[in-house]
Amino acid sequence: MRVRDLLAPGAPRLRLLAAEEELDRQVSGVMTTDLHDPGRYLHGGELVLTGMLWRSAPADSERFVRTLAAGGAVALAAGEAEVGPVPEDLVEACRRHRMPLLAVPDDIAFGTVTEFVGRQVSADRAADLAALVDRHRMLVSAAGGGGLDAVLDLLGGDLDLDCWVLTPTGAVIAGPADRLPAEERDQLVRAHLTGRRLSRRPPLRTRLEGGAYSLLPAPAAPDAPSPLADWVLVVAGDVTEWTAKRRQLAENLARLVAVERHRRDEGRRLRRRLADEVLALLRRDADPAEISRTLYASSAMSVRDEGPEPGGRAAEGSSWLVVSAEGAGLPEGVMRAVLEEALGGAADRALVAGAGTGAVVVMPAPDGPVPAEALRELLAPLEAGLGPEGRITVGVSAPAREAVGLRGALEESRHARRIAAARAGRVCVAGPEELASHVLLLAAVPDEVRRAFRSRLLDTVTAYDQEHQAELVRTLEAFLRSDGSWTRCAAQLHVHVNTLRYRIGRIEELTGRDLSRLEDRVDFYLALELA
């Protein structure tokens, strides 16, 4: 009930004395007190009934009303039976604190007011509970009939509540995607993963330019090993400010989302078995015809409506990409789930095999360029959920024509992943265009050899820079980028050519190398690449 209901027909005859603008406050119960300081007994939402026996001087009114406002009381009803009419100082104090003040005539018992409020609050709670039960029944019905989109449409139409279900990479599983821009989705999933990594208790709350949002995890299983593959329920608004009943609705929705996620994982079991079979065939260099038959079986699962040709010809005539991924510091099986969710709709046509802490994907090749950079951008939000030792490295092969080329594509993707692993960063992806680069050779060199090679060439130069602030390493990098052109290098560094010649000469003295020789230039270039 609201405070204004105490003044409606059929209510006890109370008079309003102050704060008419606050009559829409919700009353959750009644507290009767004449304590000087009742604050410790207030929980919020109370109508406070008092006989004003606490008042011995006008200053007492300010103190009493201030205590009620701080404790969350929604209105004050002062009885006139003991001390007579309500004093003006109490009226003024209630105006200052925007506290509705009601006068209880001497012929109205406090018990009458308490009984009236109790009946109203009980009726409201019964009506709210019935509505809540009906809504939950509709949610369950919608989940069984039309999936998550039907559930979220129901909430949007019935409660004007905007909700979305996102993957950890920001893809929309359900909800009005046009009302949540990609940039905001990226910020939301990063906030979710950061909170999960720091073990913050849900719901997590974050504020974007579009307003406040609440984030509730929806893992496929209660003991899921990592949040990197969990869905997240995004609810517009701060659920911690909602009533308990409305919060319960959001929590139940998160459970429905988790059930849907589990159902989808169960539906992927057959595809996962096919993916593991394809990887096993590639590892033992099986007959391409056998590989083609398995690929055809997977294609038939997703393109039945198109009627692929029998005998595996649909698979044999296709181009395929192989993606190798490794999740350092992640539990086994997580990378497979991560890639299944990250690939989104493509996962319905891709085969994602698990390989310990890594994963291998065989998927139809796109019509355009190999999407290594697009894959890196897709996986970038996952950085927020990686622990101190966590790292994701991915390699992508060139398209392989028909099944006969998949064995070579698998090796190519593994080499590309080694290139990615040699880079700095938490999420690194390398594509096939980098396999003709010196970076591939560097990636195959053991770490201790790499460190020794760089140390022998550059340690003396680095030490000289630290002691004299001479910028010799920077000069060396610019000189090599300029292909040894004195004029271009000096212009790039904004120094005189004579200054540049002096610095290069100093580098040659410190290292015993000659930068006019191609071999020495190559050595320096590789040493800098190993930084």
Coordinates of C-alpha atoms in Angstrom, one line a residue:
M1 CA 0.0 0.0 0.0
R2 CA 1.0 3.7 -0.4
V3 CA 0.9 6.4 2.2
R4 CA -2.0 8.1 0.3
D5 CA -4.1 5.0 1.0
L6 CA -4.3 6.1 4.6
L7 CA -6.3 9.1 3.5
A8 CA -8.6 7.2 1.1
P9 CA -12.3 6.5 1.8
G10 CA -12.7 3.6 4.2
A11 CA -9.4 4.3 5.9
P12 CA -9.1 5.6 9.6
R13 CA -9.8 9.4 9.8
L14 CA -6.3 10.8 9.7
R15 CA -5.3 14.4 8.7
L16 CA -2.3 15.2 6.5
L17 CA -0.1 17.9 8.0
A18 CA 3.2 17.8 5.9
A19 CA 4.9 16.5 2.8
E20 CA 1.9 16.0 0.5
E21 CA 4.4 15.4 -2.4
E22 CA 5.7 12.2 -0.8
L23 CA 2.4 10.3 -0.6
D24 CA 3.3 7.7 -3.2
R25 CA 5.8 6.0 -0.8
Q26 CA 5.2 2.3 -0.3
V27 CA 4.3 1.2 3.3
S28 CA 5.6 -2.3 4.3
G29 CA 4.5 -2.3 7.9
V30 CA 3.8 -0.4 11.1
M31 CA 6.1 0.5 14.1
T32 CA 4.7 2.0 17.3
T33 CA 7.2 3.8 19.5
D34 CA 7.8 6.6 21.9
L35 CA 11.6 6.0 22.2
H36 CA 13.8 9.0 21.9
D37 CA 16.0 7.1 19.4
P38 CA 14.1 4.3 17.6
G39 CA 16.6 4.2 14.7
R40 CA 18.0 0.8 15.6
Y41 CA 14.6 -0.9 15.2
L42 CA 13.8 0.6 11.7
H43 CA 14.4 -1.6 8.6
G44 CA 12.8 0.7 6.0
G45 CA 9.3 1.1 4.7
E46 CA 7.6 1.6 8.1
L47 CA 4.7 3.9 9.1
V48 CA 5.8 5.1 12.6
L49 CA 3.0 5.6 15.1
T50 CA 3.9 7.7 18.1
G51 CA 2.2 9.4 21.1
M52 CA 4.9 12.1 21.1
L53 CA 5.9 11.3 24.7
W54 CA 9.6 11.6 23.6
R55 CA 9.1 15.4 23.1
S56 CA 10.0 17.7 26.0
A57 CA 11.3 20.6 23.9
P58 CA 10.9 21.9 20.3
A59 CA 14.4 20.8 19.5
D60 CA 13.4 17.1 20.1
S61 CA 11.2 17.2 17.0
E62 CA 14.2 17.8 14.6
R63 CA 16.2 15.0 16.2
F64 CA 13.3 12.5 16.2
V65 CA 12.3 13.1 12.5
R66 CA 15.9 13.1 11.4
T67 CA 16.3 9.6 13.0
L68 CA 13.2 8.3 11.2
A69 CA 14.4 9.6 7.8
A70 CA 17.8 8.0 8.2
G71 CA 16.2 4.7 9.2
G72 CA 14.0 4.6 6.0
A73 CA 10.6 5.2 7.6
V74 CA 8.1 6.4 5.0
A75 CA 5.6 8.3 7.2
L76 CA 4.9 9.5 10.7
A77 CA 1.5 9.3 12.4
A78 CA 1.3 11.4 15.6
G79 CA -1.5 10.6 18.1
E80 CA -3.2 13.5 19.8
A81 CA -4.8 11.5 22.7
E82 CA -1.9 12.0 25.2
V83 CA -0.3 15.4 24.5
G84 CA -3.0 17.2 22.4
P85 CA -2.6 18.7 18.9
V86 CA 0.5 18.1 16.9
P87 CA 3.0 20.9 17.7
E88 CA 4.2 23.2 14.8
D89 CA 7.9 22.4 15.4
L90 CA 7.1 18.7 14.5
V91 CA 5.3 19.9 11.4
E92 CA 8.2 22.0 10.3
A93 CA 10.7 19.2 11.0
C94 CA 8.7 16.8 8.8
R95 CA 8.6 19.4 6.0
R96 CA 12.4 19.8 6.1
H97 CA 12.9 16.1 5.9
R98 CA 10.1 15.5 3.4
M99 CA 8.5 13.1 5.9
P100 CA 4.7 12.7 5.5
L101 CA 3.1 13.7 8.8
L102 CA -0.4 12.4 9.7
A103 CA -2.4 13.4 12.8
V104 CA -4.3 10.6 14.6
P105 CA -7.4 12.1 16.3
D106 CA -7.9 11.2 20.0
D107 CA -10.9 9.0 19.1
I108 CA -8.9 6.7 16.8
A109 CA -6.9 4.0 18.4
F110 CA -3.4 3.1 17.2
G111 CA -4.7 -0.5 17.0
T112 CA -7.2 0.6 14.4
V113 CA -4.5 2.1 12.2
T114 CA -2.2 -0.9 12.6
E115 CA -5.0 -3.3 11.7
F116 CA -5.9 -1.3 8.6
V117 CA -2.3 -1.2 7.4
G118 CA -1.9 -4.9 8.1
R119 CA -4.9 -5.8 5.9
Q120 CA -3.7 -3.7 3.1
V121 CA -0.1 -4.9 3.1
S122 CA -1.3 -8.6 3.3
A123 CA -3.6 -8.1 0.3
D124 CA -0.9 -6.4 -1.7
R125 CA 1.5 -9.2 -1.0
A126 CA -1.0 -11.9 -1.9
A127 CA -1.7 -10.1 -5.2
D128 CA 2.0 -9.7 -6.0
L129 CA 2.7 -13.3 -5.2
A130 CA -0.1 -14.5 -7.4
A131 CA 1.1 -12.3 -10.3
L132 CA 4.7 -13.6 -9.7
V133 CA 3.6 -17.2 -9.9
D134 CA 1.6 -16.5 -13.1
R135 CA 4.6 -14.8 -14.6
H136 CA 6.9 -17.7 -13.7
R137 CA 4.5 -20.1 -15.2
M138 CA 4.5 -18.1 -18.4
L139 CA 8.3 -17.9 -18.4
V140 CA 8.6 -21.7 -18.2
S141 CA 5.9 -22.1 -20.9
A142 CA 7.8 -19.6 -23.2
A143 CA 11.1 -21.3 -22.5
G144 CA 9.7 -24.7 -23.6
G145 CA 7.9 -23.3 -26.7
G146 CA 10.0 -20.5 -28.3
G147 CA 13.3 -20.5 -26.6
L148 CA 15.0 -17.6 -24.8
D149 CA 13.8 -15.0 -27.3
A150 CA 10.2 -15.8 -26.3
V151 CA 11.0 -15.4 -22.6
L152 CA 12.7 -12.1 -23.1
D153 CA 9.9 -10.8 -25.4
L154 CA 7.4 -11.8 -22.6
L155 CA 9.4 -9.8 -20.0
G156 CA 9.7 -6.8 -22.3
G157 CA 6.0 -6.7 -23.0
D158 CA 4.7 -7.6 -19.6
L159 CA 7.2 -5.8 -17.3
D160 CA 8.9 -3.3 -19.7
L161 CA 12.1 -5.1 -18.7
D162 CA 15.0 -5.1 -21.3
C163 CA 17.2 -8.2 -21.1
W164 CA 19.9 -9.8 -23.2
V165 CA 21.8 -13.1 -23.2
L166 CA 25.4 -12.7 -24.4
T167 CA 28.3 -14.9 -24.9
P168 CA 31.7 -13.9 -23.3
T169 CA 32.8 -12.5 -26.6
G170 CA 29.7 -10.2 -26.8
A171 CA 27.6 -12.1 -29.3
V172 CA 23.8 -11.9 -28.8
I173 CA 22.2 -15.2 -28.0
A174 CA 18.8 -13.7 -27.2
G175 CA 17.3 -10.2 -26.8
P176 CA 16.8 -7.1 -28.9
A177 CA 20.3 -6.8 -30.4
D178 CA 19.5 -3.5 -32.1
R179 CA 19.0 -1.9 -28.6
L180 CA 22.5 -2.8 -27.4
P181 CA 25.4 -1.6 -29.6
A182 CA 28.5 -3.7 -30.1
E183 CA 30.6 -1.3 -28.1
E184 CA 28.4 -1.5 -25.1
R185 CA 28.2 -5.3 -25.4
D186 CA 32.0 -5.4 -25.3
Q187 CA 32.1 -3.3 -22.2
L188 CA 29.5 -5.4 -20.5
V189 CA 31.1 -8.8 -21.1
R190 CA 34.5 -7.4 -20.0
A191 CA 32.9 -6.2 -16.8
H192 CA 31.3 -9.6 -16.3
L193 CA 34.6 -11.5 -16.9
T194 CA 36.5 -9.1 -14.6
G195 CA 34.1 -9.6 -11.8
R196 CA 34.0 -13.4 -12.2
R197 CA 37.9 -13.5 -12.2
L198 CA 37.9 -11.5 -9.0
S199 CA 35.2 -13.7 -7.5
R200 CA 32.8 -10.9 -6.9
R201 CA 29.4 -11.9 -5.8
P202 CA 26.6 -11.6 -8.4
P203 CA 24.7 -9.7 -9.5
L204 CA 27.5 -7.5 -10.8
R205 CA 26.5 -3.9 -11.6
T206 CA 28.0 -1.5 -14.1
R207 CA 27.1 1.8 -15.6
L208 CA 27.5 2.7 -19.2
E209 CA 26.5 5.8 -21.2
G210 CA 23.1 4.2 -21.8
G211 CA 22.4 3.7 -18.1
A212 CA 22.9 1.0 -15.4
Y213 CA 23.0 -2.7 -16.1
S214 CA 23.1 -5.8 -13.9
L215 CA 25.0 -8.9 -14.9
L216 CA 24.1 -12.4 -13.8
P217 CA 26.1 -15.5 -14.8
A218 CA 24.4 -18.4 -16.5
P219 CA 26.9 -21.3 -16.5
A220 CA 26.2 -24.5 -18.3
A221 CA 26.9 -26.4 -15.0
P222 CA 27.2 -25.2 -11.3
D223 CA 30.8 -26.5 -11.2
A224 CA 31.9 -25.0 -14.6
P225 CA 35.7 -24.8 -14.6
S226 CA 35.9 -21.3 -16.1
P227 CA 33.6 -18.4 -16.9
L228 CA 35.3 -17.9 -20.3
A229 CA 32.6 -19.9 -22.0
D230 CA 29.6 -19.0 -19.8
W231 CA 26.7 -17.0 -21.0
V232 CA 25.7 -13.8 -19.1
L233 CA 22.3 -12.4 -18.5
V234 CA 22.3 -8.6 -18.9
V235 CA 19.4 -6.8 -17.3
A236 CA 18.8 -3.1 -17.8
G237 CA 18.8 -1.4 -14.4
D238 CA 20.3 -2.1 -11.0
V239 CA 18.5 -5.2 -9.6
T240 CA 19.8 -4.5 -6.1
E241 CA 17.4 -1.5 -6.0
W242 CA 14.4 -3.7 -6.9
T243 CA 11.9 -5.2 -4.6
A244 CA 12.6 -8.8 -3.4
K245 CA 10.0 -10.2 -5.7
R246 CA 11.3 -8.5 -8.8
R247 CA 14.9 -9.6 -7.9
Q248 CA 13.7 -13.2 -7.6
L249 CA 12.2 -12.9 -11.1
A250 CA 15.6 -11.9 -12.5
E251 CA 17.4 -14.7 -10.6
N252 CA 14.9 -17.3 -11.9
L253 CA 15.4 -15.9 -15.4
A254 CA 19.2 -16.5 -15.0
R255 CA 18.4 -20.1 -14.1
L256 CA 16.3 -20.5 -17.2
V257 CA 19.1 -19.2 -19.3
A258 CA 21.5 -21.7 -17.7
V259 CA 19.1 -24.5 -18.5
E260 CA 18.9 -23.4 -22.1
R261 CA 22.7 -23.3 -22.2
H262 CA 22.9 -26.8 -20.9
R263 CA 20.3 -28.0 -23.4
R264 CA 22.4 -26.5 -26.3
D265 CA 25.5 -28.2 -25.0
E266 CA 23.7 -31.5 -24.9
G267 CA 22.7 -30.9 -28.5
R268 CA 26.3 -30.5 -29.5
R269 CA 27.4 -34.0 -28.3
L270 CA 27.2 -35.7 -31.6
R271 CA 29.0 -32.9 -33.4
R272 CA 31.7 -33.0 -30.8
R273 CA 32.2 -36.7 -31.3
L274 CA 32.5 -36.1 -35.1
A275 CA 35.0 -33.4 -34.4
D276 CA 37.2 -35.6 -32.2
E277 CA 36.9 -38.3 -34.9
V278 CA 38.1 -36.0 -37.6
L279 CA 41.1 -34.8 -35.5
A280 CA 42.0 -38.4 -34.8
L281 CA 41.9 -39.2 -38.5
L282 CA 44.1 -36.2 -39.3
R283 CA 46.7 -37.2 -36.6
R284 CA 47.1 -40.7 -38.0
D285 CA 47.2 -39.4 -41.6
A286 CA 44.1 -41.5 -42.6
D287 CA 42.8 -42.0 -46.1
P288 CA 41.3 -38.7 -47.4
A289 CA 38.1 -40.6 -48.4
E290 CA 37.5 -41.6 -44.8
I291 CA 38.1 -38.0 -43.6
S292 CA 35.7 -36.8 -46.3
R293 CA 32.9 -39.2 -45.2
T294 CA 33.1 -37.8 -41.6
L295 CA 33.1 -34.2 -42.9
Y296 CA 30.1 -35.1 -45.0
A297 CA 28.3 -36.5 -42.0
S298 CA 28.9 -33.2 -40.2
S299 CA 27.7 -31.1 -43.2
A300 CA 24.6 -33.2 -43.5
M301 CA 23.7 -32.2 -39.9
S302 CA 23.6 -28.5 -40.7
V303 CA 22.5 -28.4 -44.4
R304 CA 19.9 -31.2 -44.5
D305 CA 17.4 -28.7 -46.0
E306 CA 19.7 -28.0 -48.9
G307 CA 20.0 -31.7 -49.8
P308 CA 23.7 -32.3 -50.1
E309 CA 24.8 -34.8 -52.7
P310 CA 25.3 -38.4 -51.5
G311 CA 28.7 -40.0 -51.3
G312 CA 30.5 -37.2 -49.6
R313 CA 30.8 -35.0 -52.7
A314 CA 29.5 -32.0 -50.8
A315 CA 32.4 -32.2 -48.4
E316 CA 35.0 -33.1 -51.1
G317 CA 34.1 -30.0 -53.1
S318 CA 34.5 -27.6 -50.2
S319 CA 37.4 -25.6 -48.9
W320 CA 38.3 -25.8 -45.2
L321 CA 40.2 -23.9 -42.6
V322 CA 41.9 -25.4 -39.7
V323 CA 42.4 -23.4 -36.5
S324 CA 44.7 -24.5 -33.7
A325 CA 44.3 -22.9 -30.2
E326 CA 46.0 -23.3 -26.9
G327 CA 44.7 -21.9 -23.5
A328 CA 47.7 -21.6 -21.2
G329 CA 46.7 -21.6 -17.6
L330 CA 43.1 -22.8 -18.4
P331 CA 41.5 -26.1 -17.4
E332 CA 41.1 -28.8 -19.9
G333 CA 38.1 -28.5 -22.2
V334 CA 37.7 -24.8 -21.7
M335 CA 39.2 -23.8 -25.1
R336 CA 36.8 -26.0 -26.9
A337 CA 33.8 -24.4 -25.2
V338 CA 35.4 -20.9 -25.8
L339 CA 35.7 -21.4 -29.5
E340 CA 32.2 -23.0 -29.8
E341 CA 30.7 -19.9 -28.2
A342 CA 33.0 -17.4 -30.0
L343 CA 32.3 -18.7 -33.4
G344 CA 28.6 -18.2 -32.8
G345 CA 26.5 -19.2 -35.8
A346 CA 29.5 -20.6 -37.5
A347 CA 29.8 -23.2 -34.7
D348 CA 26.8 -24.9 -36.2
R349 CA 28.9 -25.8 -39.3
A350 CA 32.3 -26.0 -37.6
L351 CA 33.8 -29.0 -35.9
V352 CA 35.5 -28.1 -32.7
A353 CA 37.7 -30.9 -31.2
G354 CA 39.2 -30.8 -27.7
A355 CA 42.8 -31.5 -27.2
G356 CA 43.7 -31.1 -23.5
T357 CA 44.1 -27.4 -22.8
G358 CA 43.8 -26.7 -26.5
A359 CA 41.3 -27.1 -29.3
V360 CA 41.3 -27.7 -33.1
V361 CA 38.6 -26.3 -35.4
V362 CA 37.8 -27.5 -38.9
M363 CA 35.4 -25.2 -40.5
P364 CA 34.3 -24.1 -44.0
A365 CA 36.5 -21.5 -45.5
P366 CA 35.0 -18.0 -46.0
D367 CA 34.8 -16.5 -49.4
G368 CA 37.0 -13.6 -48.5
P369 CA 40.5 -13.4 -46.8
V370 CA 41.4 -15.7 -44.0
P371 CA 39.9 -14.0 -40.9
A372 CA 42.9 -14.1 -38.5
E373 CA 42.6 -10.5 -37.5
A374 CA 38.8 -10.7 -37.1
L375 CA 39.2 -13.8 -34.9
R376 CA 41.7 -11.8 -32.7
E377 CA 39.2 -9.0 -32.3
L378 CA 36.4 -11.5 -31.6
L379 CA 38.4 -13.1 -28.7
A380 CA 39.8 -9.9 -27.3
P381 CA 37.1 -9.4 -24.6
L382 CA 38.3 -12.7 -23.0
E383 CA 41.4 -11.0 -21.8
A384 CA 39.4 -9.6 -18.9
G385 CA 38.7 -13.2 -17.7
L386 CA 42.2 -14.6 -17.8
G387 CA 44.1 -15.1 -14.6
P388 CA 47.7 -14.0 -14.0
E389 CA 49.1 -17.0 -16.0
G390 CA 46.2 -17.2 -18.5
R391 CA 46.9 -16.8 -22.2
I392 CA 45.2 -17.7 -25.4
T393 CA 47.2 -18.2 -28.6
V394 CA 45.6 -19.2 -32.0
G395 CA 46.9 -20.1 -35.4
V396 CA 44.8 -20.1 -38.6
S397 CA 45.7 -22.1 -41.8
A398 CA 45.2 -21.1 -45.4
P399 CA 42.1 -22.7 -47.0
A400 CA 42.6 -26.4 -47.9
R401 CA 40.8 -27.6 -51.0
E402 CA 39.0 -30.8 -50.2
A403 CA 39.8 -33.2 -47.4
V404 CA 43.1 -34.3 -49.0
G405 CA 44.7 -31.0 -47.9
L406 CA 43.5 -31.0 -44.3
R407 CA 46.6 -32.8 -42.9
G408 CA 48.8 -30.0 -44.2
A409 CA 46.4 -27.3 -43.0
L410 CA 46.6 -28.8 -39.5
E411 CA 50.4 -28.5 -39.5
E412 CA 50.2 -25.0 -41.0
S413 CA 47.8 -23.9 -38.2
R414 CA 50.1 -25.3 -35.5
H415 CA 53.1 -23.4 -37.0
A416 CA 51.0 -20.2 -37.1
R417 CA 50.0 -20.7 -33.4
R418 CA 53.7 -20.9 -32.5
I419 CA 54.2 -17.5 -34.2
A420 CA 51.3 -16.2 -32.1
A421 CA 52.8 -17.7 -28.9
A422 CA 56.1 -15.8 -29.6
R423 CA 54.3 -12.4 -29.4
A424 CA 53.5 -10.4 -26.3
G425 CA 49.9 -10.2 -25.2
R426 CA 47.1 -12.2 -23.5
V427 CA 45.2 -13.1 -26.7
C428 CA 47.3 -13.5 -29.9
V429 CA 46.3 -14.8 -33.3
A430 CA 48.5 -15.5 -36.3
G431 CA 47.4 -16.3 -39.9
P432 CA 48.9 -18.2 -42.8
E433 CA 50.3 -15.0 -44.4
E434 CA 52.9 -14.9 -41.7
L435 CA 54.3 -18.4 -42.4
A436 CA 56.6 -17.1 -45.1
S437 CA 58.2 -14.7 -42.6
H438 CA 61.3 -14.9 -40.4
V439 CA 58.9 -14.9 -37.5
L440 CA 58.2 -18.6 -38.1
L441 CA 61.8 -19.4 -37.7
L442 CA 62.1 -17.3 -34.6
A443 CA 59.1 -19.0 -33.1
A444 CA 60.7 -22.4 -33.4
V445 CA 63.9 -21.4 -31.6
P446 CA 64.0 -22.3 -27.8
D447 CA 63.6 -19.4 -25.4
E448 CA 67.1 -19.8 -23.9
V449 CA 68.7 -19.6 -27.4
R450 CA 66.6 -16.5 -28.2
R451 CA 67.6 -14.7 -25.0
A452 CA 71.3 -15.6 -25.5
F453 CA 71.3 -14.4 -29.1
R454 CA 69.8 -11.0 -28.3
S455 CA 72.0 -10.6 -25.2
R456 CA 75.2 -11.1 -27.2
L457 CA 74.3 -8.5 -29.7
L458 CA 72.5 -5.8 -27.7
D459 CA 73.4 -6.0 -24.0
T460 CA 76.4 -3.6 -24.4
V461 CA 74.3 -1.2 -26.4
T462 CA 71.4 -1.3 -23.9
A463 CA 73.8 -0.8 -21.0
Y464 CA 75.4 2.2 -22.7
D465 CA 71.9 3.7 -23.3
Q466 CA 71.0 3.3 -19.6
E467 CA 74.2 5.0 -18.5
H468 CA 74.4 7.9 -21.1
Q469 CA 70.8 8.2 -22.4
A470 CA 72.2 8.0 -25.9
E471 CA 69.2 6.4 -27.6
L472 CA 71.5 4.0 -29.5
V473 CA 68.9 1.2 -29.6
R474 CA 66.2 3.5 -31.0
T475 CA 68.7 4.8 -33.5
L476 CA 69.6 1.2 -34.6
E477 CA 65.9 0.4 -35.1
A478 CA 65.3 3.5 -37.2
F479 CA 68.5 2.8 -39.3
L480 CA 67.4 -0.7 -40.1
R481 CA 63.8 0.5 -40.9
S482 CA 65.3 3.0 -43.3
D483 CA 67.2 0.3 -45.2
G484 CA 70.5 1.9 -44.1
S485 CA 69.7 5.3 -45.7
W486 CA 71.5 8.0 -43.8
T487 CA 69.3 10.8 -45.0
R488 CA 65.9 9.2 -44.4
C489 CA 67.0 7.9 -41.0
A490 CA 68.3 11.3 -39.9
A491 CA 65.1 12.9 -41.0
Q492 CA 63.0 10.3 -39.1
L493 CA 65.0 10.9 -35.9
H494 CA 65.1 14.7 -36.4
V495 CA 68.9 14.7 -36.0
H496 CA 71.8 15.9 -38.2
V497 CA 73.4 13.2 -40.4
N498 CA 76.7 13.7 -38.6
T499 CA 75.0 12.9 -35.3
L500 CA 73.5 9.8 -36.8
R501 CA 77.0 8.7 -38.2
Y502 CA 78.4 9.2 -34.7
R503 CA 75.7 7.0 -33.1
I504 CA 76.1 4.2 -35.6
G505 CA 79.8 4.3 -35.2
R506 CA 79.4 4.0 -31.4
I507 CA 77.2 0.9 -31.9
E508 CA 79.8 -0.7 -34.1
E509 CA 82.5 0.0 -31.5
L510 CA 80.4 -1.5 -28.7
T511 CA 79.4 -4.6 -30.6
G512 CA 82.4 -5.2 -33.0
R513 CA 79.9 -5.4 -35.9
D514 CA 79.9 -3.5 -39.2
L515 CA 76.5 -2.1 -40.2
S516 CA 77.5 -1.7 -43.8
R517 CA 77.5 -5.5 -44.1
L518 CA 74.2 -7.2 -44.9
E519 CA 74.9 -10.2 -42.5
D520 CA 75.4 -7.9 -39.5
R521 CA 72.3 -5.9 -40.4
V522 CA 70.3 -9.1 -40.5
D523 CA 71.6 -10.2 -37.1
F524 CA 70.7 -6.9 -35.5
Y525 CA 67.3 -7.0 -37.1
L526 CA 66.6 -10.5 -35.7
A527 CA 67.9 -9.5 -32.3
L528 CA 65.5 -6.5 -32.1
E529 CA 62.6 -8.7 -33.2
L530 CA 63.4 -11.0 -30.2
A531 CA 62.8 -8.1 -27.8

